[in-house]
């Protein structure tokens, strides 16, 4: 059992805290947001994440998991302090480290001499951040402590599974006693033999950025391939299967769509471009990845405008899906929001449905010109078209007869390629998707 503090109780912090408690540790999660802490203290989750509630309830009940807004109280006796704080994009694309440095400064006055403490950076941070955190703390505290980089690779929607059984754990550490403690902490999570990879702090920090940048590159590459398929009359689904069977390429993350979103890829690609620039290196591929992603966000809008010859003023359009991907209520940088904003600017009225992300969306874009429907079929009534923006599984096998009867005409713009072209043709839909010939 280790006594652990997790500072920042958002998507990463809450999952980290809960999963560490599940493996027998005593965990206190600290957040400055009173509302979040109160809700969690009252036994109600603040995010939607499959499998999290059961672990959260169990560990709260067994007193291994607690929440506070008070950093002093939350760090009392802690052997390991995780930082799971936001690192958003600054205006110039760099990662904003204000939250990290503020907490590091507070910790410098809270660490105690009779306890060796490891500060673990779980936030995605630029190369050199561990050194800076070390410097901030050692300017005021002269006891035994170490700063370790431990980037998080969980996927929202699979966060519990990914944390409990990670494909790998990366730890950037140069001090032996800290390496030993981190190794002990993670052993229960890698019993099936997945590796704990130790490296220096800088390489560990860079590993996280390169990992996300590579995945974003895969997405943009397939999105460009899809656009080329449309011009050539080829079908990207077939091309995808054709290339994915080559093990050097692999068959995952090859699905084209409406551009990547979420709280990580957009900001992490920007931050890596910035880091490269600051070091006199032009990371050309990444600039293209970003540019392609911007273009891809507009793909569905352009298809709609083409179909209606630019005239969508006053027309009702139904949108299925708001979350940036299925199985999460996270709407940060969600492509659906871009589509909705643009359709509103073009004068359309919007009716939306998402199984879990509607409350978060209301907080961001409000109710004006948007109807939030309580079932997936409700938005379709009298709409001229359905737009699919998130591939929730309940959208995969809908009542097509009902869809047809509710829409003004059987017109679908599918940004996620949910359905087979031939089947949609048979069902009588005018079906536009991404990188595949249009069905009429
Ligand atoms: N969300 C993901 O899927 C994911 C995956 C891997 C890595 N990351 C990285 O992890 C970090 C956290 O991401 P997230 O999605 O969990 O962010 P988040 O915004 O969901 O959560 C951050 C939390 O930190 C709290 N906070 C801010 N300042 C604080 C302070 N001074 N003291 C205590 N709490 C404070 C906020 O109130 C918020 O609840 C980021 O660097 C992100 O890039 C995120």
Tab-separated table of C-alpha atoms and ligand atoms in Angstrom:
chain	number	residue	atom	x	y	z
A	1	UNK	CA	0.000	0.000	0.000
A	2	UNK	CA	1.276	3.444	-0.866
A	3	UNK	CA	-0.129	6.765	0.200
A	4	UNK	CA	-0.789	8.723	-2.971
A	5	UNK	CA	-2.066	12.171	-3.893
A	6	UNK	CA	-3.444	12.990	-7.337
A	7	UNK	CA	-3.579	16.725	-8.048
A	8	UNK	CA	-6.165	17.514	-10.730
A	9	UNK	CA	-9.278	15.341	-10.795
A	10	UNK	CA	-10.375	15.523	-14.434
A	11	UNK	CA	-10.418	12.723	-17.011
A	12	UNK	CA	-6.869	11.570	-16.257
A	13	UNK	CA	-6.715	12.357	-12.528
A	14	UNK	CA	-9.998	10.686	-11.608
A	15	UNK	CA	-9.198	7.527	-13.561
A	16	UNK	CA	-5.632	7.449	-12.184
A	17	UNK	CA	-6.788	7.957	-8.593
A	18	UNK	CA	-9.568	5.385	-8.803
A	19	UNK	CA	-7.443	2.712	-10.486
A	20	UNK	CA	-4.536	3.212	-8.045
A	21	UNK	CA	-7.012	2.836	-5.161
A	22	UNK	CA	-8.407	-0.315	-6.783
A	23	UNK	CA	-4.952	-1.872	-6.468
A	24	UNK	CA	-4.847	-1.291	-2.717
A	25	UNK	CA	-3.329	2.164	-2.426
A	26	UNK	CA	-4.727	4.950	-0.288
A	27	UNK	CA	-5.470	7.813	-2.673
A	28	UNK	CA	-6.526	11.399	-2.067
A	29	UNK	CA	-7.521	13.403	-5.146
A	30	UNK	CA	-7.197	17.182	-4.984
A	31	UNK	CA	-8.941	19.656	-7.268
A	32	UNK	CA	-9.411	23.417	-7.064
A	33	UNK	CA	-12.872	23.108	-8.555
A	34	UNK	CA	-15.213	22.975	-5.523
A	35	UNK	CA	-18.162	21.713	-7.559
A	36	UNK	CA	-16.175	18.727	-8.849
A	37	UNK	CA	-14.888	17.837	-5.383
A	38	UNK	CA	-18.328	18.172	-3.731
A	39	UNK	CA	-19.955	16.000	-6.373
A	40	UNK	CA	-17.285	13.319	-5.992
A	41	UNK	CA	-17.450	13.458	-2.187
A	42	UNK	CA	-21.187	12.857	-2.577
A	43	UNK	CA	-20.489	9.694	-4.543
A	44	UNK	CA	-21.387	11.020	-8.005
A	45	UNK	CA	-18.969	10.790	-10.912
A	46	UNK	CA	-18.138	13.997	-12.772
A	47	UNK	CA	-17.245	12.364	-16.096
A	48	UNK	CA	-18.702	9.585	-18.182
A	49	UNK	CA	-16.245	6.729	-18.562
A	50	UNK	CA	-17.324	3.085	-18.980
A	51	UNK	CA	-16.475	0.911	-15.964
A	52	UNK	CA	-15.381	3.819	-13.777
A	53	UNK	CA	-18.460	4.129	-11.577
A	54	UNK	CA	-18.243	0.610	-10.131
A	55	UNK	CA	-14.565	1.037	-9.161
A	56	UNK	CA	-15.203	4.546	-7.844
A	57	UNK	CA	-18.113	3.411	-5.608
A	58	UNK	CA	-16.193	0.392	-4.319
A	59	UNK	CA	-13.053	2.317	-3.385
A	60	UNK	CA	-15.009	5.203	-1.827
A	61	UNK	CA	-16.901	2.677	0.293
A	62	UNK	CA	-13.662	0.971	1.354
A	63	UNK	CA	-12.115	4.346	2.281
A	64	UNK	CA	-9.206	4.035	-0.126
A	65	UNK	CA	-10.370	6.979	-2.238
A	66	UNK	CA	-11.086	10.499	-1.002
A	67	UNK	CA	-11.408	14.006	-2.424
A	68	UNK	CA	-10.508	17.472	-1.214
A	69	UNK	CA	-9.906	21.011	-2.425
A	70	UNK	CA	-7.180	21.460	0.183
A	71	UNK	CA	-3.706	20.673	-1.171
A	72	UNK	CA	-2.153	20.797	2.311
A	73	UNK	CA	-4.574	18.212	3.663
A	74	UNK	CA	-4.484	16.180	0.440
A	75	UNK	CA	-0.713	15.794	0.388
A	76	UNK	CA	-0.271	14.954	4.075
A	77	UNK	CA	1.938	11.847	4.365
A	78	UNK	CA	1.944	11.248	0.603
A	79	UNK	CA	4.802	9.181	-0.742
A	80	UNK	CA	3.843	9.853	-4.346
A	81	UNK	CA	2.152	12.981	-5.712
A	82	UNK	CA	0.752	12.735	-9.236
A	83	UNK	CA	0.153	15.901	-11.252
A	84	UNK	CA	-2.787	15.398	-13.642
A	85	UNK	CA	-3.253	19.066	-14.420
A	86	UNK	CA	-4.342	20.793	-17.640
A	87	UNK	CA	-1.664	21.798	-20.157
A	88	UNK	CA	-3.792	23.679	-22.712
A	89	UNK	CA	-2.556	25.406	-25.853
A	90	UNK	CA	-1.305	28.974	-25.508
A	91	UNK	CA	-2.010	31.423	-28.337
A	92	UNK	CA	1.350	30.586	-29.958
A	93	UNK	CA	0.692	26.824	-29.831
A	94	UNK	CA	3.013	26.110	-26.915
A	95	UNK	CA	1.736	24.113	-23.932
A	96	UNK	CA	0.644	26.438	-21.126
A	97	UNK	CA	2.463	25.238	-17.998
A	98	UNK	CA	0.902	27.716	-15.575
A	99	UNK	CA	-1.079	25.040	-13.708
A	100	UNK	CA	1.948	22.773	-13.330
A	101	UNK	CA	4.249	25.544	-12.102
A	102	UNK	CA	1.649	26.915	-9.676
A	103	UNK	CA	1.202	23.533	-8.026
A	104	UNK	CA	4.976	22.873	-8.039
A	105	UNK	CA	5.440	26.163	-6.219
A	106	UNK	CA	2.814	25.209	-3.624
A	107	UNK	CA	4.369	21.761	-3.175
A	108	UNK	CA	7.741	23.372	-2.511
A	109	UNK	CA	6.307	24.717	0.743
A	110	UNK	CA	4.305	21.589	1.616
A	111	UNK	CA	6.874	18.786	1.285
A	112	UNK	CA	8.302	17.587	4.565
A	113	UNK	CA	11.776	16.426	5.602
A	114	UNK	CA	10.741	13.139	7.215
A	115	UNK	CA	9.119	11.833	4.014
A	116	UNK	CA	10.907	11.132	0.713
A	117	UNK	CA	8.411	12.209	-1.952
A	118	UNK	CA	8.094	11.514	-5.663
A	119	UNK	CA	6.349	14.125	-7.787
A	120	UNK	CA	5.036	12.312	-10.858
A	121	UNK	CA	4.118	14.321	-13.895
A	122	UNK	CA	1.202	12.607	-15.635
A	123	UNK	CA	0.183	15.676	-17.590
A	124	UNK	CA	1.443	15.922	-21.157
A	125	UNK	CA	4.300	18.396	-20.854
A	126	UNK	CA	7.102	19.683	-23.084
A	127	UNK	CA	10.624	18.324	-22.854
A	128	UNK	CA	12.448	19.903	-19.936
A	129	UNK	CA	9.393	20.310	-17.676
A	130	UNK	CA	10.613	17.740	-15.116
A	131	UNK	CA	13.841	19.746	-14.778
A	132	UNK	CA	11.878	22.976	-14.308
A	133	UNK	CA	9.578	21.447	-11.675
A	134	UNK	CA	12.665	20.125	-9.867
A	135	UNK	CA	14.186	23.593	-9.926
A	136	UNK	CA	11.027	25.253	-8.555
A	137	UNK	CA	10.777	22.790	-5.685
A	138	UNK	CA	14.479	22.739	-4.800
A	139	UNK	CA	14.527	26.543	-4.613
A	140	UNK	CA	12.459	26.275	-1.405
A	141	UNK	CA	12.692	22.667	-0.220
A	142	UNK	CA	15.954	20.936	0.619
A	143	UNK	CA	14.694	17.515	1.706
A	144	UNK	CA	14.557	14.258	-0.236
A	145	UNK	CA	12.351	14.350	-3.346
A	146	UNK	CA	12.400	13.270	-6.991
A	147	UNK	CA	10.518	14.465	-10.054
A	148	UNK	CA	9.505	11.733	-12.448
A	149	UNK	CA	7.854	11.838	-15.878
A	150	UNK	CA	5.101	9.246	-16.339
A	151	UNK	CA	3.031	10.209	-19.379
A	152	UNK	CA	-0.476	8.803	-19.632
A	153	UNK	CA	-1.585	6.874	-22.708
A	154	UNK	CA	-5.173	6.046	-21.746
A	155	UNK	CA	-7.886	6.442	-24.362
A	156	UNK	CA	-11.078	8.161	-23.242
A	157	UNK	CA	-13.875	5.609	-23.621
A	158	UNK	CA	-11.450	2.812	-22.617
A	159	UNK	CA	-9.683	4.694	-19.830
A	160	UNK	CA	-10.245	2.174	-17.034
A	161	UNK	CA	-9.245	-0.780	-19.201
A	162	UNK	CA	-6.161	1.098	-20.435
A	163	UNK	CA	-5.100	2.137	-16.943
A	164	UNK	CA	-5.699	-1.257	-15.344
A	165	UNK	CA	-3.968	-3.156	-18.168
A	166	UNK	CA	-1.686	-0.717	-19.973
A	167	UNK	CA	0.105	-1.860	-23.136
A	168	UNK	CA	3.167	-0.209	-21.624
A	169	UNK	CA	4.075	2.114	-18.789
A	170	UNK	CA	6.676	4.766	-19.602
A	171	UNK	CA	8.697	6.186	-16.745
A	172	UNK	CA	11.270	8.892	-17.175
A	173	UNK	CA	13.441	8.884	-14.072
A	174	UNK	CA	17.114	9.196	-13.311
A	175	UNK	CA	17.155	8.494	-9.576
A	176	UNK	CA	17.327	4.846	-8.526
A	177	UNK	CA	15.161	4.992	-5.388
A	178	UNK	CA	12.387	6.760	-7.355
A	179	UNK	CA	12.611	4.143	-10.127
A	180	UNK	CA	12.207	1.385	-7.539
A	181	UNK	CA	9.110	2.969	-5.976
A	182	UNK	CA	7.513	3.556	-9.400
A	183	UNK	CA	8.274	0.006	-10.474
A	184	UNK	CA	6.625	-1.363	-7.311
A	185	UNK	CA	3.604	0.873	-7.844
A	186	UNK	CA	3.006	-0.326	-11.392
A	187	UNK	CA	3.833	-4.051	-10.969
A	188	UNK	CA	0.192	-5.028	-10.243
A	189	UNK	CA	-0.884	-3.372	-13.511
A	190	UNK	CA	1.531	-5.294	-15.752
A	191	UNK	CA	1.185	-8.826	-14.435
A	192	UNK	CA	0.428	-10.107	-17.923
A	193	UNK	CA	3.941	-9.153	-18.969
A	194	UNK	CA	3.508	-5.787	-20.622
A	195	UNK	CA	6.637	-3.674	-20.128
A	196	UNK	CA	7.471	-0.871	-17.759
A	197	UNK	CA	9.857	1.118	-19.909
A	198	UNK	CA	12.380	3.202	-18.013
A	199	UNK	CA	14.145	6.064	-19.748
A	200	UNK	CA	15.457	9.539	-19.008
A	201	UNK	CA	12.938	12.302	-18.242
A	202	UNK	CA	13.375	14.188	-21.526
A	203	UNK	CA	12.880	11.093	-23.689
A	204	UNK	CA	9.803	10.176	-21.677
A	205	UNK	CA	8.285	13.641	-22.120
A	206	UNK	CA	8.963	13.507	-25.846
A	207	UNK	CA	7.591	9.949	-26.171
A	208	UNK	CA	4.111	11.154	-25.263
A	209	UNK	CA	4.095	13.968	-27.825
A	210	UNK	CA	5.533	11.820	-30.594
A	211	UNK	CA	3.015	9.104	-29.835
A	212	UNK	CA	0.039	11.473	-30.185
A	213	UNK	CA	1.581	13.233	-33.183
A	214	UNK	CA	2.100	9.898	-34.931
A	215	UNK	CA	-1.527	8.876	-34.347
A	216	UNK	CA	-2.744	12.254	-35.604
A	217	UNK	CA	-0.546	11.756	-38.667
A	218	UNK	CA	-2.181	8.387	-39.344
A	219	UNK	CA	-5.602	10.034	-39.194
A	220	UNK	CA	-4.699	12.928	-41.466
A	221	UNK	CA	-2.970	10.552	-43.895
A	222	UNK	CA	-6.122	8.453	-44.197
A	223	UNK	CA	-8.288	11.557	-44.492
A	224	UNK	CA	-6.221	12.734	-47.451
A	225	UNK	CA	-6.363	9.242	-48.926
A	226	UNK	CA	-10.157	9.405	-48.573
A	227	UNK	CA	-10.351	12.704	-50.430
A	228	UNK	CA	-8.219	11.267	-53.222
A	229	UNK	CA	-10.470	8.178	-53.351
A	230	UNK	CA	-13.457	10.456	-53.935
A	231	UNK	CA	-11.700	12.098	-56.873
A	232	UNK	CA	-10.636	8.751	-58.361
A	233	UNK	CA	-13.868	6.835	-57.823
A	234	UNK	CA	-12.131	4.429	-55.405
A	235	UNK	CA	-13.505	3.251	-52.070
A	236	UNK	CA	-11.380	4.101	-49.019
A	237	UNK	CA	-12.867	1.198	-47.024
A	238	UNK	CA	-11.398	-1.237	-49.495
A	239	UNK	CA	-8.080	0.601	-49.675
A	240	UNK	CA	-7.956	0.640	-45.868
A	241	UNK	CA	-8.427	-3.110	-45.624
A	242	UNK	CA	-5.934	-3.594	-48.432
A	243	UNK	CA	-3.158	-1.672	-46.700
A	244	UNK	CA	-4.048	-2.660	-43.127
A	245	UNK	CA	-3.297	-6.309	-43.717
A	246	UNK	CA	0.375	-5.375	-44.076
A	247	UNK	CA	1.711	-5.815	-40.538
A	248	UNK	CA	4.181	-2.990	-41.096
A	249	UNK	CA	1.155	-0.675	-41.444
A	250	UNK	CA	-1.317	-2.404	-39.120
A	251	UNK	CA	-5.104	-2.241	-39.357
A	252	UNK	CA	-5.876	0.125	-36.460
A	253	UNK	CA	-6.427	3.877	-36.613
A	254	UNK	CA	-6.924	3.849	-40.379
A	255	UNK	CA	-10.531	5.034	-40.456
A	256	UNK	CA	-11.135	8.308	-42.277
A	257	UNK	CA	-13.664	10.742	-40.858
A	258	UNK	CA	-14.235	14.411	-40.153
A	259	UNK	CA	-10.877	15.179	-38.578
A	260	UNK	CA	-9.380	14.429	-35.198
A	261	UNK	CA	-10.551	16.329	-32.118
A	262	UNK	CA	-10.529	15.879	-28.368
A	263	UNK	CA	-8.464	17.459	-25.647
A	264	UNK	CA	-5.159	15.912	-26.722
A	265	UNK	CA	-4.327	15.536	-30.427
A	266	UNK	CA	-4.999	19.154	-31.514
A	267	UNK	CA	-3.051	20.705	-28.650
A	268	UNK	CA	-0.260	18.137	-28.623
A	269	UNK	CA	0.397	18.431	-32.360
A	270	UNK	CA	0.559	22.225	-31.960
A	271	UNK	CA	2.881	21.962	-28.974
A	272	UNK	CA	5.280	19.616	-30.764
A	273	UNK	CA	5.410	21.913	-33.803
A	274	UNK	CA	6.203	24.751	-31.397
A	275	UNK	CA	8.909	22.780	-29.586
A	276	UNK	CA	10.535	21.922	-32.919
A	277	UNK	CA	10.398	25.579	-34.032
A	278	UNK	CA	11.951	26.751	-30.771
A	279	UNK	CA	14.818	24.395	-31.508
A	280	UNK	CA	15.272	25.629	-35.080
A	281	UNK	CA	13.613	22.626	-36.606
A	282	UNK	CA	10.679	22.755	-38.996
A	283	UNK	CA	8.624	19.580	-38.378
A	284	UNK	CA	7.098	19.705	-41.871
A	285	UNK	CA	4.914	16.602	-41.651
A	286	UNK	CA	3.174	17.891	-38.537
A	287	UNK	CA	2.307	21.251	-40.076
A	288	UNK	CA	0.657	19.325	-42.919
A	289	UNK	CA	-1.160	17.053	-40.439
A	290	UNK	CA	-2.707	20.106	-38.806
A	291	UNK	CA	-3.602	21.726	-42.100
A	292	UNK	CA	-5.262	18.550	-43.391
A	293	UNK	CA	-7.253	18.303	-40.169
A	294	UNK	CA	-8.650	21.810	-40.638
A	295	UNK	CA	-9.706	20.934	-44.170
A	296	UNK	CA	-11.280	17.695	-42.996
A	297	UNK	CA	-13.486	19.480	-40.447
A	298	UNK	CA	-15.184	21.200	-43.402
A	299	UNK	CA	-15.696	18.073	-45.524
A	300	UNK	CA	-19.272	17.353	-44.437
A	301	UNK	CA	-20.260	21.031	-44.606
A	302	UNK	CA	-18.981	21.201	-48.189
A	303	UNK	CA	-20.965	18.105	-49.133
A	304	UNK	CA	-24.121	19.607	-47.613
A	305	UNK	CA	-23.557	22.934	-49.393
A	306	UNK	CA	-22.955	21.125	-52.696
A	307	UNK	CA	-26.155	19.146	-52.342
A	308	UNK	CA	-28.308	22.162	-51.467
A	309	UNK	CA	-26.426	24.459	-53.853
A	310	UNK	CA	-25.448	26.669	-50.958
A	311	UNK	CA	-29.001	27.218	-49.746
A	312	UNK	CA	-29.516	25.843	-46.241
A	313	UNK	CA	-30.859	29.038	-44.637
A	314	UNK	CA	-33.913	28.155	-42.539
A	315	UNK	CA	-33.557	24.404	-43.091
A	316	UNK	CA	-33.577	21.998	-40.160
A	317	UNK	CA	-30.632	19.604	-39.974
A	318	UNK	CA	-30.383	16.704	-37.531
A	319	UNK	CA	-27.023	15.815	-35.998
A	320	UNK	CA	-26.246	12.459	-34.354
A	321	UNK	CA	-23.279	12.596	-32.014
A	322	UNK	CA	-21.553	15.437	-30.181
A	323	UNK	CA	-18.712	13.777	-28.258
A	324	UNK	CA	-15.352	13.832	-30.026
A	325	UNK	CA	-15.532	10.048	-30.093
A	326	UNK	CA	-17.890	7.362	-28.742
A	327	UNK	CA	-18.062	6.278	-25.088
A	328	UNK	CA	-17.128	9.644	-23.648
A	329	UNK	CA	-18.931	12.856	-22.741
A	330	UNK	CA	-15.826	14.862	-23.671
A	331	UNK	CA	-16.631	17.481	-26.310
A	332	UNK	CA	-13.343	19.387	-26.242
A	333	UNK	CA	-12.420	20.218	-29.874
A	334	UNK	CA	-15.130	17.826	-31.073
A	335	UNK	CA	-15.617	17.965	-34.869
A	336	UNK	CA	-19.406	17.919	-34.257
A	337	UNK	CA	-19.149	21.336	-32.617
A	338	UNK	CA	-17.370	22.730	-35.655
A	339	UNK	CA	-20.108	21.341	-37.920
A	340	UNK	CA	-22.902	22.732	-35.738
A	341	UNK	CA	-21.293	26.160	-35.473
A	342	UNK	CA	-20.819	26.353	-39.247
A	343	UNK	CA	-24.351	25.144	-40.030
A	344	UNK	CA	-25.727	27.771	-37.648
A	345	UNK	CA	-23.653	30.485	-39.341
A	346	UNK	CA	-25.135	29.334	-42.644
A	347	UNK	CA	-28.633	29.826	-41.218
A	348	UNK	CA	-29.700	26.234	-40.588
A	349	UNK	CA	-31.567	25.251	-37.455
A	350	UNK	CA	-30.047	22.304	-35.627
A	351	UNK	CA	-31.486	19.416	-33.684
A	352	UNK	CA	-28.998	17.146	-31.928
A	353	UNK	CA	-28.809	13.886	-30.055
A	354	UNK	CA	-25.915	12.319	-28.167
A	355	UNK	CA	-26.282	9.550	-25.586
A	356	UNK	CA	-24.090	11.256	-22.949
A	357	UNK	CA	-22.538	14.512	-24.184
A	358	UNK	CA	-25.563	16.836	-24.365
A	359	UNK	CA	-25.141	18.421	-20.927
A	360	UNK	CA	-21.507	19.329	-21.628
A	361	UNK	CA	-22.510	20.721	-25.032
A	362	UNK	CA	-25.249	22.910	-23.532
A	363	UNK	CA	-22.632	24.426	-21.218
A	364	UNK	CA	-20.423	25.355	-24.179
A	365	UNK	CA	-22.753	26.336	-27.019
A	366	UNK	CA	-26.042	26.941	-25.221
A	367	UNK	CA	-29.590	26.505	-26.488
A	368	UNK	CA	-29.828	29.165	-29.168
A	369	UNK	CA	-31.019	27.667	-32.486
A	370	UNK	CA	-30.315	24.207	-31.123
A	371	UNK	CA	-32.835	21.638	-30.049
A	372	UNK	CA	-31.467	18.959	-27.708
A	373	UNK	CA	-33.505	15.831	-28.364
A	374	UNK	CA	-34.242	13.134	-25.821
A	375	UNK	CA	-34.165	10.242	-28.292
A	376	UNK	CA	-32.077	9.608	-31.389
A	377	UNK	CA	-35.142	9.748	-33.660
A	378	UNK	CA	-36.618	12.984	-32.314
A	379	UNK	CA	-34.220	15.326	-34.200
A	380	UNK	CA	-35.140	13.734	-37.530
A	381	UNK	CA	-38.725	15.002	-37.589
A	382	UNK	CA	-39.035	17.466	-40.503
A	383	UNK	CA	-35.253	17.682	-40.907
A	384	UNK	CA	-33.929	17.900	-44.468
A	385	UNK	CA	-30.928	15.732	-43.650
A	386	UNK	CA	-29.193	13.683	-40.976
A	387	UNK	CA	-25.513	14.302	-40.235
A	388	UNK	CA	-23.586	11.595	-38.353
A	389	UNK	CA	-20.710	13.129	-36.390
A	390	UNK	CA	-19.831	10.467	-33.764
A	391	UNK	CA	-19.853	6.701	-34.280
A	392	UNK	CA	-21.804	5.686	-31.153
A	393	UNK	CA	-22.697	2.001	-31.374
A	394	UNK	CA	-26.449	2.683	-31.034
A	395	UNK	CA	-26.296	4.515	-34.357
A	396	UNK	CA	-24.891	1.481	-36.171
A	397	UNK	CA	-28.086	-0.510	-36.500
A	398	UNK	CA	-30.978	1.965	-36.362
A	399	UNK	CA	-34.573	1.640	-37.580
A	400	UNK	CA	-33.942	2.833	-41.129
A	401	UNK	CA	-37.676	2.783	-41.947
A	402	UNK	CA	-38.280	5.212	-39.094
A	403	UNK	CA	-35.410	7.454	-40.212
A	404	UNK	CA	-36.881	7.560	-43.711
A	405	UNK	CA	-40.376	8.316	-42.521
A	406	UNK	CA	-39.234	11.212	-40.327
A	407	UNK	CA	-36.815	13.006	-42.669
A	408	UNK	CA	-38.171	15.320	-45.388
A	409	UNK	CA	-36.178	13.237	-47.881
A	410	UNK	CA	-33.972	10.208	-47.154
A	411	UNK	CA	-30.730	12.168	-47.104
A	412	UNK	CA	-27.743	11.290	-44.903
A	413	UNK	CA	-24.283	12.834	-44.592
A	414	UNK	CA	-22.222	10.330	-42.657
A	415	UNK	CA	-18.891	11.641	-41.356
A	416	UNK	CA	-18.018	8.258	-39.825
A	417	UNK	CA	-18.804	5.747	-42.609
A	418	UNK	CA	-21.166	3.762	-40.387
A	419	UNK	CA	-23.078	1.907	-43.059
A	420	UNK	CA	-22.443	-0.148	-46.205
A	421	UNK	CA	-22.973	1.686	-49.472
A	422	UNK	CA	-24.927	-1.075	-51.195
A	423	UNK	CA	-27.188	-1.612	-48.191
A	424	UNK	CA	-27.976	2.101	-47.990
A	425	UNK	CA	-28.796	2.154	-51.686
A	426	UNK	CA	-31.157	-0.800	-51.222
A	427	UNK	CA	-32.795	0.997	-48.295
A	428	UNK	CA	-33.435	3.936	-50.595
A	429	UNK	CA	-31.159	6.544	-49.015
A	430	UNK	CA	-29.228	9.339	-50.683
A	431	UNK	CA	-26.081	8.537	-48.766
A	432	UNK	CA	-22.956	10.686	-48.648
A	433	UNK	CA	-19.973	9.429	-46.660
A	434	UNK	CA	-16.217	10.016	-46.595
A	435	UNK	CA	-13.906	8.616	-49.269
A	436	UNK	CA	-16.529	6.404	-50.874
A	437	UNK	CA	-18.628	6.828	-54.013
A	438	UNK	CA	-21.935	8.604	-53.266
A	439	UNK	CA	-25.030	6.421	-53.190
A	440	UNK	CA	-28.204	7.797	-54.763
B	1	LIG	N1	-7.933	13.326	-21.414
B	1	LIG	C1	-7.136	12.409	-21.933
B	1	LIG	O1	-7.565	11.491	-22.629
B	1	LIG	C2	-5.642	12.475	-21.672
B	1	LIG	C3	-4.860	11.360	-21.979
B	1	LIG	C4	-3.493	11.412	-21.733
B	1	LIG	C5	-2.923	12.556	-21.214
B	1	LIG	N2	-3.712	13.642	-20.940
B	1	LIG	C6	-3.067	14.825	-20.359
B	1	LIG	O2	-3.340	14.834	-18.960
B	1	LIG	C7	-3.497	16.182	-18.482
B	1	LIG	C8	-4.843	16.344	-17.830
B	1	LIG	O3	-5.837	16.118	-18.807
B	1	LIG	P1	-7.389	15.941	-18.441
B	1	LIG	O4	-8.082	15.608	-19.704
B	1	LIG	O5	-7.522	15.048	-17.264
B	1	LIG	O6	-7.740	17.438	-17.991
B	1	LIG	P2	-9.057	17.945	-17.265
B	1	LIG	O7	-9.234	19.342	-17.701
B	1	LIG	O8	-10.162	16.949	-17.469
B	1	LIG	O9	-8.674	17.900	-15.705
B	1	LIG	C9	-7.780	18.756	-15.095
B	1	LIG	C10	-8.263	19.064	-13.678
B	1	LIG	O10	-7.266	19.818	-13.005
B	1	LIG	C11	-7.932	20.724	-12.127
B	1	LIG	N3	-7.010	21.792	-11.702
B	1	LIG	C12	-6.592	22.887	-12.372
B	1	LIG	N4	-5.734	23.595	-11.620
B	1	LIG	C13	-5.596	22.945	-10.447
B	1	LIG	C14	-4.859	23.179	-9.270
B	1	LIG	N5	-4.071	24.238	-9.136
B	1	LIG	N6	-4.980	22.295	-8.260
B	1	LIG	C15	-5.784	21.222	-8.350
B	1	LIG	N7	-6.513	20.936	-9.462
B	1	LIG	C16	-6.420	21.792	-10.490
B	1	LIG	C17	-9.094	21.205	-12.948
B	1	LIG	O11	-10.113	21.769	-12.121
B	1	LIG	C18	-9.537	19.903	-13.637
B	1	LIG	O12	-10.536	19.229	-12.896
B	1	LIG	C19	-3.254	17.078	-19.700
B	1	LIG	O13	-1.912	17.438	-19.754
B	1	LIG	C20	-3.594	16.148	-20.868
B	1	LIG	O14	-2.923	16.527	-22.048
B	1	LIG	C21	-5.051	13.613	-21.151
